[in-house]
PDB file of C-alpha atoms and ligand atoms in Angstrom:
ATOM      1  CA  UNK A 183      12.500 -32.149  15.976  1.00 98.00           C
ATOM      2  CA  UNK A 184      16.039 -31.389  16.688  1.00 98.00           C
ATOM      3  CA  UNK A 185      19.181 -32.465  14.390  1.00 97.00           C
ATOM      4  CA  UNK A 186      21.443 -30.592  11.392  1.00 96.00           C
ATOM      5  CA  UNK A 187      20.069 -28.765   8.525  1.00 96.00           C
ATOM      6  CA  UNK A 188      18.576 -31.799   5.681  1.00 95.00           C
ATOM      7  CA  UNK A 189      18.545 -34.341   8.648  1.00 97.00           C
ATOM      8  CA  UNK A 190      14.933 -34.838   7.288  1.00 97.00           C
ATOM      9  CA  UNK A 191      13.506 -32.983  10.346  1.00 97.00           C
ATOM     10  CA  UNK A 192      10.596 -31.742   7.928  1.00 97.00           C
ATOM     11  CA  UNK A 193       9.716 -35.054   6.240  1.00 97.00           C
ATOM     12  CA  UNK A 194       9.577 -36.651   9.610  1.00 98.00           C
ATOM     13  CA  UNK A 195       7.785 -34.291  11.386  1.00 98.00           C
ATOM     14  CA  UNK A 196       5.101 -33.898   8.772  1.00 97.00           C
ATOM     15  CA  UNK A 197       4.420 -37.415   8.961  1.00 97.00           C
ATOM     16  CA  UNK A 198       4.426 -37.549  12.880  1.00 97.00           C
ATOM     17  CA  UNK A 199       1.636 -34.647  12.013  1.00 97.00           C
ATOM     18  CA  UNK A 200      -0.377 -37.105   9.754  1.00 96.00           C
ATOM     19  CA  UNK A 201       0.054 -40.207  12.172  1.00 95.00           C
ATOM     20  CA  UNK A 202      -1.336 -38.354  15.577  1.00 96.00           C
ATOM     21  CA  UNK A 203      -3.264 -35.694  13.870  1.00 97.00           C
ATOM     22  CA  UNK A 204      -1.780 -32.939  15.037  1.00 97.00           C
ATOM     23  CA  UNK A 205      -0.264 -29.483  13.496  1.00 98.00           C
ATOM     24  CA  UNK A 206       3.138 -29.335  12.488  1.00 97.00           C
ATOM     25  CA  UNK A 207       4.770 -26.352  13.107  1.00 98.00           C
ATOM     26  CA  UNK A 208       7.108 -25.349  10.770  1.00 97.00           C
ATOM     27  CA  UNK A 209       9.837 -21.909  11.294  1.00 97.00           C
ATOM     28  CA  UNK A 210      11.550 -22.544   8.178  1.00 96.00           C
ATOM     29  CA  UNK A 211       7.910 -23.133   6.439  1.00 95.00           C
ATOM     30  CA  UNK A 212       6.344 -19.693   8.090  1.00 95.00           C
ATOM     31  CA  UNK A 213       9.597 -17.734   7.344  1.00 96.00           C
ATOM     32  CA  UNK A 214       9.345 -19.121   3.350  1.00 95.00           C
ATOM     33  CA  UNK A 215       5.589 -18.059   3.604  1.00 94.00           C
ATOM     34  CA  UNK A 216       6.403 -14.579   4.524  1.00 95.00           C
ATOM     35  CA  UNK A 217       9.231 -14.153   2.290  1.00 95.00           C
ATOM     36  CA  UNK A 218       7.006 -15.144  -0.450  1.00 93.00           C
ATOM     37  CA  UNK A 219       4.203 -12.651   0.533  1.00 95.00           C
ATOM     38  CA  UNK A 220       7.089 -10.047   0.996  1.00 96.00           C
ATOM     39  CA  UNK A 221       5.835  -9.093   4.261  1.00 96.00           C
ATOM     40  CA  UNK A 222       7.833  -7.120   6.726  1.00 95.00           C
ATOM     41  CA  UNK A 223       8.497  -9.907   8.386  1.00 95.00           C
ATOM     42  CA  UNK A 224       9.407 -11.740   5.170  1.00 96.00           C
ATOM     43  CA  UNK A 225      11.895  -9.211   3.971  1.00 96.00           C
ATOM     44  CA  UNK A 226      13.799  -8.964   7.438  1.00 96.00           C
ATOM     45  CA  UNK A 227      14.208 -12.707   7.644  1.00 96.00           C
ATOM     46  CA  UNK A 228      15.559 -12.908   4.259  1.00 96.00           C
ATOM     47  CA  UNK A 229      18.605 -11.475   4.613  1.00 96.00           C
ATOM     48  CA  UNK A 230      19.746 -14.147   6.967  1.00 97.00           C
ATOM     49  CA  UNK A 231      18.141 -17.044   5.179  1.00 97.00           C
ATOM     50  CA  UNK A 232      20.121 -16.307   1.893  1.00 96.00           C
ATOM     51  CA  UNK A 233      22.979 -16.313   4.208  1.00 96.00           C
ATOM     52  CA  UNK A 234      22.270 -19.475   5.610  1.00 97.00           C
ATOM     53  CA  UNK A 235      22.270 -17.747   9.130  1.00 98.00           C
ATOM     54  CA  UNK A 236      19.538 -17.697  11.823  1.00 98.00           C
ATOM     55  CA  UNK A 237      17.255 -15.127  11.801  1.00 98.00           C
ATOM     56  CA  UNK A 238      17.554 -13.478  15.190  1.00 98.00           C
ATOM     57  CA  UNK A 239      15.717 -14.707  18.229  1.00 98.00           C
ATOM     58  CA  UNK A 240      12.937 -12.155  19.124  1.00 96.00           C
ATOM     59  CA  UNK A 241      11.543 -12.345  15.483  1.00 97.00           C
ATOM     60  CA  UNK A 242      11.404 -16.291  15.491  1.00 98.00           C
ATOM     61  CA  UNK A 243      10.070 -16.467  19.289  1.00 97.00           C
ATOM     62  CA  UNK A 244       7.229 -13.770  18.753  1.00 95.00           C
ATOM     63  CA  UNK A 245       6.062 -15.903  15.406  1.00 96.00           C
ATOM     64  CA  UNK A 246       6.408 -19.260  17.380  1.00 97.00           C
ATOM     65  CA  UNK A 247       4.281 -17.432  20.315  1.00 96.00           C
ATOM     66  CA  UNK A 248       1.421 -16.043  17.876  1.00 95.00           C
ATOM     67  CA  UNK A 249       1.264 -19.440  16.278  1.00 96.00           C
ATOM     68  CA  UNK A 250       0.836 -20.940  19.976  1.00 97.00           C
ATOM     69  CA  UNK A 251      -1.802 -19.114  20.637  1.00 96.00           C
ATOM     70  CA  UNK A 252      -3.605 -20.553  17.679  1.00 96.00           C
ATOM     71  CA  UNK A 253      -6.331 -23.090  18.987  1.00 95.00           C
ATOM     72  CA  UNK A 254      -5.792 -26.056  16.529  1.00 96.00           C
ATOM     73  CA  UNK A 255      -2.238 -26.795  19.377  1.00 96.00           C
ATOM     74  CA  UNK A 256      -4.511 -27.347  21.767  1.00 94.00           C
ATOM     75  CA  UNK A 257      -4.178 -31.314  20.834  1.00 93.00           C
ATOM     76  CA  UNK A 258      -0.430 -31.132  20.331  1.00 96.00           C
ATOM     77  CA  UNK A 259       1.449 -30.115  18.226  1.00 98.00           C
ATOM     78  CA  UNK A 260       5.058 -30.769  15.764  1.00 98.00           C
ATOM     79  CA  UNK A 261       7.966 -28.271  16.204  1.00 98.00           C
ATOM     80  CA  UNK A 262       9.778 -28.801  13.194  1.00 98.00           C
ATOM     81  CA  UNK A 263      13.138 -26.383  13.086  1.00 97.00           C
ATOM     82  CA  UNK A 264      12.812 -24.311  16.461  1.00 98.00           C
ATOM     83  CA  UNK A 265      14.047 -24.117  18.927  1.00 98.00           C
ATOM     84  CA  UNK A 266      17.682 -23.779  17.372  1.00 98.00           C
ATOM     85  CA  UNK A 267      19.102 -21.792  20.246  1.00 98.00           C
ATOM     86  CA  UNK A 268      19.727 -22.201  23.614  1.00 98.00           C
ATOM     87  CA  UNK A 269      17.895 -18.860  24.051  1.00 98.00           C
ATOM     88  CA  UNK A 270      15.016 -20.537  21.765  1.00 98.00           C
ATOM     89  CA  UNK A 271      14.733 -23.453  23.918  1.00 98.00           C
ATOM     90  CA  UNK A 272      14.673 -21.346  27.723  1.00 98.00           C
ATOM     91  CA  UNK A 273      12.066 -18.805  26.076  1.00 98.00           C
ATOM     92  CA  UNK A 274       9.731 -21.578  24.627  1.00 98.00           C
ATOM     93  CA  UNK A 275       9.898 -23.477  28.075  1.00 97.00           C
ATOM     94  CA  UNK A 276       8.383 -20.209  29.440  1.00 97.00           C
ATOM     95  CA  UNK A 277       5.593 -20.027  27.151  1.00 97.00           C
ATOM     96  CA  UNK A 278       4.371 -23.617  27.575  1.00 97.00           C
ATOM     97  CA  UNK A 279       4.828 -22.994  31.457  1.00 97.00           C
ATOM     98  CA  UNK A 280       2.635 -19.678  30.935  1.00 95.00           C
ATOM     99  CA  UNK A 281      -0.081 -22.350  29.157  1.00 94.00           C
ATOM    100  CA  UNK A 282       0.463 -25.307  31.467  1.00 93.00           C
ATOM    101  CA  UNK A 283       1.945 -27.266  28.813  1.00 95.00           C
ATOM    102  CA  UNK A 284       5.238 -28.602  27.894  1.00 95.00           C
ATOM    103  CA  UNK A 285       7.545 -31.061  25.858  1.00 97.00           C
ATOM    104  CA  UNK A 286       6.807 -34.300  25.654  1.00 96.00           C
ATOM    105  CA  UNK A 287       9.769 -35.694  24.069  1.00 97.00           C
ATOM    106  CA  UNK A 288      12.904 -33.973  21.657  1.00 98.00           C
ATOM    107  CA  UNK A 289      13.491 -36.244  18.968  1.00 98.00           C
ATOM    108  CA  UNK A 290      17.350 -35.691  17.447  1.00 98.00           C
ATOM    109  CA  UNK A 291      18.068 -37.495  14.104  1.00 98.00           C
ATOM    110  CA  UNK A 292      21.210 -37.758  13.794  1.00 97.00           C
ATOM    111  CA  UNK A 293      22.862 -38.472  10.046  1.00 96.00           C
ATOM    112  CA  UNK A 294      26.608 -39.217   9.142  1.00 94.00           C
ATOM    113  CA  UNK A 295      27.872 -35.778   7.093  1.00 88.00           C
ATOM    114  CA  UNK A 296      28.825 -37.425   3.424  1.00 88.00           C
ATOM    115  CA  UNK A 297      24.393 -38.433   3.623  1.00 92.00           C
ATOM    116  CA  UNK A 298      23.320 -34.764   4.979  1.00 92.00           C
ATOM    117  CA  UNK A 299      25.419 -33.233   1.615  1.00 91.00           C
ATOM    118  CA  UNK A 300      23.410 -35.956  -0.538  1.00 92.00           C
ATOM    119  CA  UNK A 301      19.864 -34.977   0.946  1.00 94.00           C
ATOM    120  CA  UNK A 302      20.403 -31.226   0.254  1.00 91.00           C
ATOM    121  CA  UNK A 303      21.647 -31.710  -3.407  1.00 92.00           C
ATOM    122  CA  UNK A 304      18.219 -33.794  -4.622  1.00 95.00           C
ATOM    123  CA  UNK A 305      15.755 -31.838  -2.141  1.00 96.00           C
ATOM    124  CA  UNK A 306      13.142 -30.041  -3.777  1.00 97.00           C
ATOM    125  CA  UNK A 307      10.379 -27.903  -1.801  1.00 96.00           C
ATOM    126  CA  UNK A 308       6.637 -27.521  -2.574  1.00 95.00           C
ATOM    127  CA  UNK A 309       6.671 -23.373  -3.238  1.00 90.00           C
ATOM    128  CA  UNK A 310       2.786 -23.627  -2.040  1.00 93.00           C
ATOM    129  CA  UNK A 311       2.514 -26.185   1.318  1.00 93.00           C
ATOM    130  CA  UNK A 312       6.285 -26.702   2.186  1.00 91.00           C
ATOM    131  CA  UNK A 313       6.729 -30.533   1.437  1.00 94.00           C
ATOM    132  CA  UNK A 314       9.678 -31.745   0.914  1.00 96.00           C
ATOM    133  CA  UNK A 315      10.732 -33.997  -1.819  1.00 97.00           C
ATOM    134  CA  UNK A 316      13.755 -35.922  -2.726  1.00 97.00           C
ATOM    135  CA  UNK A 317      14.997 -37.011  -6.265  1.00 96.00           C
ATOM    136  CA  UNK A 318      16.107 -40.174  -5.437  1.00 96.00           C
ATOM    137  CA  UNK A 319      15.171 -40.928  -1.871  1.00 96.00           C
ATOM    138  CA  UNK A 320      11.596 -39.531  -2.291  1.00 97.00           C
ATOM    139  CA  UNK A 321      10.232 -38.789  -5.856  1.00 98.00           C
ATOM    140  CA  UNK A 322       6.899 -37.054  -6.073  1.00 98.00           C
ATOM    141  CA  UNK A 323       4.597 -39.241  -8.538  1.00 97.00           C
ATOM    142  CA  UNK A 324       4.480 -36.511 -10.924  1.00 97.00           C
ATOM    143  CA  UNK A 325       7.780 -35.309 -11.507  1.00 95.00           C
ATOM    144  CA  UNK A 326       8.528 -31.251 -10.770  1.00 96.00           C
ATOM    145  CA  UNK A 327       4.585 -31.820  -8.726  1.00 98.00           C
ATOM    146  CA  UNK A 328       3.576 -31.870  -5.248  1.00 98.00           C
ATOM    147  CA  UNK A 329       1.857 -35.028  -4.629  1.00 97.00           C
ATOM    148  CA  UNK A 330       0.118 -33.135  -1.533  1.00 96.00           C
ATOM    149  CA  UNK A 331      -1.365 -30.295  -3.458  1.00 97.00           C
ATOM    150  CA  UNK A 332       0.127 -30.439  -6.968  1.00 97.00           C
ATOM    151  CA  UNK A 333       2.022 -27.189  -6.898  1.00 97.00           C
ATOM    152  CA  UNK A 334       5.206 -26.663  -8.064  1.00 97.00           C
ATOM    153  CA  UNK A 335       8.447 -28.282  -6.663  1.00 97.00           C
ATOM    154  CA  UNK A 336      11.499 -25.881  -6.541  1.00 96.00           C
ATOM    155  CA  UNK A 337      15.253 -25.785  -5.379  1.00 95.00           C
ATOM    156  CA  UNK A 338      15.556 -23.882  -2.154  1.00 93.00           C
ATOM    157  CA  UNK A 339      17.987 -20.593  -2.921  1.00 92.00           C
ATOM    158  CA  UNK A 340      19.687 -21.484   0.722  1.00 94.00           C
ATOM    159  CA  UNK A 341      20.356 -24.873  -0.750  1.00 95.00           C
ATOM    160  CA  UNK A 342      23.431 -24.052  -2.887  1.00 92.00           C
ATOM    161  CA  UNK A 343      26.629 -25.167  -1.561  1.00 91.00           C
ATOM    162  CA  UNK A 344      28.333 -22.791   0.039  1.00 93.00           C
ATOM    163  CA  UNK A 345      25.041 -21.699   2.029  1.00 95.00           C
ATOM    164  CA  UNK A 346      24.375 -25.085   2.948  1.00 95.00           C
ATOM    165  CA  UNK A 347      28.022 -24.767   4.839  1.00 95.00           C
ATOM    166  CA  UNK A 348      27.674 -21.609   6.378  1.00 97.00           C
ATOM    167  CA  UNK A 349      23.880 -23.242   7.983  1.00 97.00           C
ATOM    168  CA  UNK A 350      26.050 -26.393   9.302  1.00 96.00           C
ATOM    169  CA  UNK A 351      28.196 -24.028  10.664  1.00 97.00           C
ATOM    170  CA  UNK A 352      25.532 -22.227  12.679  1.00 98.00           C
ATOM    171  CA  UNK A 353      24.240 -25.562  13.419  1.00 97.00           C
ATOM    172  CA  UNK A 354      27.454 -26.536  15.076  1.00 97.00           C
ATOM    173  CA  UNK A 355      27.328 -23.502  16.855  1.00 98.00           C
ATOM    174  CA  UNK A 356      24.481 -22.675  18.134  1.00 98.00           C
ATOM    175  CA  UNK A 357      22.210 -25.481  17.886  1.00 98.00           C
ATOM    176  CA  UNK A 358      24.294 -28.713  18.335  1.00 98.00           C
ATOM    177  CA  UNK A 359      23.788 -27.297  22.211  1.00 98.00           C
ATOM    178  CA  UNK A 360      20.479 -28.077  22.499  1.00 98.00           C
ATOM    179  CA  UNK A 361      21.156 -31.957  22.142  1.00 98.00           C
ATOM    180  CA  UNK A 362      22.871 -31.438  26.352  1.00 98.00           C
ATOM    181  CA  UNK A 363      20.132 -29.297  27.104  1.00 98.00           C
ATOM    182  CA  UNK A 364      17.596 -31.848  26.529  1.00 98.00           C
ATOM    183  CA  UNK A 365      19.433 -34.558  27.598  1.00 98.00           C
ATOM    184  CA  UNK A 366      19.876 -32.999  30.780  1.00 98.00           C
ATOM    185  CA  UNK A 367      15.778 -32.524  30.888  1.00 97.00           C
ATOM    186  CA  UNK A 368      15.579 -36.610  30.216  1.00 97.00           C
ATOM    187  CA  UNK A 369      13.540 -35.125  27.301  1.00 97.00           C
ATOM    188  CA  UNK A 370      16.093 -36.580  24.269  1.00 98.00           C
ATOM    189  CA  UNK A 371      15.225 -39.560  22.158  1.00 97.00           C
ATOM    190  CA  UNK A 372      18.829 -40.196  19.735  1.00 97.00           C
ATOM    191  CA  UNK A 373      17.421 -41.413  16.585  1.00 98.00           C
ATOM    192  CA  UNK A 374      19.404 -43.083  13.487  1.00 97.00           C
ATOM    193  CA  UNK A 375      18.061 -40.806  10.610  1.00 97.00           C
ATOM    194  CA  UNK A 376      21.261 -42.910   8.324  1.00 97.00           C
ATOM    195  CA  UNK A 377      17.976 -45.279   7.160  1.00 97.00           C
ATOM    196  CA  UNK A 378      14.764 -44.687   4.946  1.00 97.00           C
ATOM    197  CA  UNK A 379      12.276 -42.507   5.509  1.00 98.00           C
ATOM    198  CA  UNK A 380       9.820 -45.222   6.776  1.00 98.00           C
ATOM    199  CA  UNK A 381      12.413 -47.030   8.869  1.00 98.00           C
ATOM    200  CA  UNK A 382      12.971 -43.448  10.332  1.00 98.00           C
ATOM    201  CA  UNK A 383       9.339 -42.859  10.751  1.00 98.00           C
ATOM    202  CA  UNK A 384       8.768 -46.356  12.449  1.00 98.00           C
ATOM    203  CA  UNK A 385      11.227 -46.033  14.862  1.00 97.00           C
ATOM    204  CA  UNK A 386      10.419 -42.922  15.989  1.00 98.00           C
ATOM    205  CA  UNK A 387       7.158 -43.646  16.452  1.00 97.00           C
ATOM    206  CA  UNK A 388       8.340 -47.058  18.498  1.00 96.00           C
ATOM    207  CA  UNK A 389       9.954 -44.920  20.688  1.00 95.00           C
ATOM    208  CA  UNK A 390       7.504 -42.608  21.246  1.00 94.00           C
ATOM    209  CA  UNK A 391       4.926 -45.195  22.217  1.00 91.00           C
ATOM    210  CA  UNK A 392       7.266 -46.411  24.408  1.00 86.00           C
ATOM    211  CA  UNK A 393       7.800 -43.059  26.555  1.00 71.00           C
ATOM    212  CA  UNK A 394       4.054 -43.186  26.900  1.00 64.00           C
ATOM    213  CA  UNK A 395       3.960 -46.835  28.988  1.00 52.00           C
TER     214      UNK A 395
HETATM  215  P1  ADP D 166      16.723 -26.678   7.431  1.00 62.23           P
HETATM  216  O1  ADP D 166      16.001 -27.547   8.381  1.00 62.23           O
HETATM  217  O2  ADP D 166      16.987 -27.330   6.124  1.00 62.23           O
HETATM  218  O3  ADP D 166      17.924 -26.031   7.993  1.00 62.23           O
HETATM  219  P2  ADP D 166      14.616 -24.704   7.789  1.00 62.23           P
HETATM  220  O4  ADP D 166      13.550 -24.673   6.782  1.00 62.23           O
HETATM  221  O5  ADP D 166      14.300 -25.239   9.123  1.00 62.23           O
HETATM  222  O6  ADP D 166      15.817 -25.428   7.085  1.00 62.23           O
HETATM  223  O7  ADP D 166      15.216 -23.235   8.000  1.00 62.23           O
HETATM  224  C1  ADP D 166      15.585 -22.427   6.922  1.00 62.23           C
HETATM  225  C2  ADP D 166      16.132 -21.125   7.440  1.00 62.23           C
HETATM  226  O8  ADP D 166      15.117 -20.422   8.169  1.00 62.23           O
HETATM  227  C3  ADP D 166      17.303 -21.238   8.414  1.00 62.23           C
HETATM  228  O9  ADP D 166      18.532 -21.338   7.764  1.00 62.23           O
HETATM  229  C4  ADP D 166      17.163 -19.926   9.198  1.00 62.23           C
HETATM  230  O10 ADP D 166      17.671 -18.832   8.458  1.00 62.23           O
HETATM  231  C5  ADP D 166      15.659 -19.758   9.297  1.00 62.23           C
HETATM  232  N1  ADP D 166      15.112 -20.390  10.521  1.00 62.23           N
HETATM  233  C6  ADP D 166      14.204 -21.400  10.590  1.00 62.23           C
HETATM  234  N2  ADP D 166      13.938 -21.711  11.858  1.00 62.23           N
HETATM  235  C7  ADP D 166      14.696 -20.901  12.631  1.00 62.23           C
HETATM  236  C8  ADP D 166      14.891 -20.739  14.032  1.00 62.23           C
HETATM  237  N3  ADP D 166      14.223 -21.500  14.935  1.00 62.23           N
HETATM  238  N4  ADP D 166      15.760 -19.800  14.459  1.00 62.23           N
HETATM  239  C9  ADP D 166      16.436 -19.020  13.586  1.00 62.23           C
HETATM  240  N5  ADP D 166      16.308 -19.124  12.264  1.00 62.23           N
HETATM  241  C10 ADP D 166      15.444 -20.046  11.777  1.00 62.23           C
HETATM  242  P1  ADP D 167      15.333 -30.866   7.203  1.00 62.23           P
HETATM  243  O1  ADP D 167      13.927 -30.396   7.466  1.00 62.23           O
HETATM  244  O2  ADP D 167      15.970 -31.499   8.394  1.00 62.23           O
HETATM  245  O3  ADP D 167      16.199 -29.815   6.603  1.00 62.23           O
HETATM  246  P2  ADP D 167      14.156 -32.489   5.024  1.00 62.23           P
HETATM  247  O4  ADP D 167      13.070 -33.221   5.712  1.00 62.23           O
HETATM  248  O5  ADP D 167      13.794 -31.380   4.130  1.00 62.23           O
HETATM  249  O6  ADP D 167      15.268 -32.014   6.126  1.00 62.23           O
HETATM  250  O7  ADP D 167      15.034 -33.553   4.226  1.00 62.23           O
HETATM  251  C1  ADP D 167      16.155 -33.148   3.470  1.00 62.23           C
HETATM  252  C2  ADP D 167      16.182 -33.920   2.139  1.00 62.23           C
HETATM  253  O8  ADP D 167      16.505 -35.284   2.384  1.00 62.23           O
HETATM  254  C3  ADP D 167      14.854 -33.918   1.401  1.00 62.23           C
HETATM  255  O9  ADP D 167      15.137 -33.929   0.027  1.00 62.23           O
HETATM  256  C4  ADP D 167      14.217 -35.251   1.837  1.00 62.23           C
HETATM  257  O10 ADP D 167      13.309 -35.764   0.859  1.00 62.23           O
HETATM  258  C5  ADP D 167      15.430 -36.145   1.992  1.00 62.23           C
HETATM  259  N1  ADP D 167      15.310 -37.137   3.068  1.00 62.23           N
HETATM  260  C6  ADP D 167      14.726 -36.985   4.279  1.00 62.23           C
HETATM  261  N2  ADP D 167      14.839 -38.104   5.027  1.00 62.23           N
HETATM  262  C7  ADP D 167      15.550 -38.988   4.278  1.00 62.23           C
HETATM  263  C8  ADP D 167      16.014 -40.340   4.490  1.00 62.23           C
HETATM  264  N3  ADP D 167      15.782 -40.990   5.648  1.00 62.23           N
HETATM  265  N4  ADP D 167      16.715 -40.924   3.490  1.00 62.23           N
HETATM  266  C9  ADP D 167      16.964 -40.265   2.321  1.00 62.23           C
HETATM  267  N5  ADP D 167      16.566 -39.009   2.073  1.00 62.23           N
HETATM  268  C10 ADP D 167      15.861 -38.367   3.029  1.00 62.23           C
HETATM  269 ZN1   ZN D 168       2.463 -28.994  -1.902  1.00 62.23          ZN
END
């Protein structure tokens, strides 16, 4: 899933998960994990979440690798927030090559910028599995409670204004790139994210099942 920070590249990509039954991989979701446990891990890649910047390449590529390896992939599989360099993307051809695997299709929702500012300001986050919520566009039943596992729904700390700039800004940078990239691997479907969540969902499942005729 490729497209700006809020783009609703987790809320489709956990219900692409649901809909083929396969694992959706998560960077943002791992990195949240570990910063909760206050691993090593968790406490480097802090930093440069509360920053809104991208935690540096070798950390996110040896997590995606380890998680890889993990046999519930062997199906497929829902990469939800990486690659998000151009670095990202070369590396994580390489593994799949090393596994005889490899991308089926890059899905890039795009969304007009006045709607991305919207999405961030209502989203609220599961603390326990990740699932994200909206207050308007995508209530829980319970208020404040996941509907997936009835944990708590929080505000992100990288959701506050002025980090939410400083991530579009590294999106612009370094991962509005990977949109030519895959394009020039035929590998790009351009989808309208500017719609509901189900409308989103339907058409990129439409155009999925179409690559596969
Ligand atoms: P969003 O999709 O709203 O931008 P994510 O949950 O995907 O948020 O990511 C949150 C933060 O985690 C990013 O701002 C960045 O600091 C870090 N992160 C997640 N995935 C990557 C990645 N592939 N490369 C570098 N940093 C990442
Ligand atoms: P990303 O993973 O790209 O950062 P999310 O999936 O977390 O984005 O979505 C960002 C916010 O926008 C969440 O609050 C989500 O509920 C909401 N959202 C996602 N898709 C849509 C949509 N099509 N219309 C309205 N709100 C949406
Ligand atoms: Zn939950």
């Amino acid at each position: 899933m490729l497209g700006p920070p809020g783009a609703g590249k987790g809320t489709q990509a956990r219900k692409l998960a649901e809909e083929f039954h396969i694992p959706q991989i998560s960077t943002g979701d791992i990195f949240r994990k570990a910063v909760q446990d206050n691993t090593p891990m968790g406490k480097k890649a802090k930093e440069y979440m509360d920053s809104g910047m991208l935690v540096p390449d070798d950390i996110v590529i040896g997590i995606v690798e380890e998680r890889l390896d993990q046999p519930d992939v062997n199906a497929g599989f829902v990469l939800d927030g990486f690659p998000r360099t151009l670095y990202q993307a070369e590396r994580l051809e390489q593994i799949l090559q090393k596994k005889a695997r490899g991308i089926d299709a890059v899905i890039n929702i795009r969304v007009r910028r006045d709607a991305i500012i919207e999405r961030f300001t209502g989203r609220r986050v599961c603390k326990s599995c990740g699932a994200s919520y909206h207050v308007k566009y995508n209530p829980p039943r319970r208020p404040g409670l996941c509907d997936a596992c009835g944990n708590e729904l929080v505000i992100r700390p990288d959701d506050e204004l002025e980090t939410v700039k400083k991530r579009l800004e590294e999106y612009e940078q370094k991962t509005a790139p990977l949109i030519e990239f895959y394009q020039s691997r035929r590998l790009l479907i351009d989808i309208d994210g500017d719609k509901t969540i189900d409308e989103v969902h339907k058409s990129i499942v439409d155009m999925l099942r179409g690559e596969e005729k």
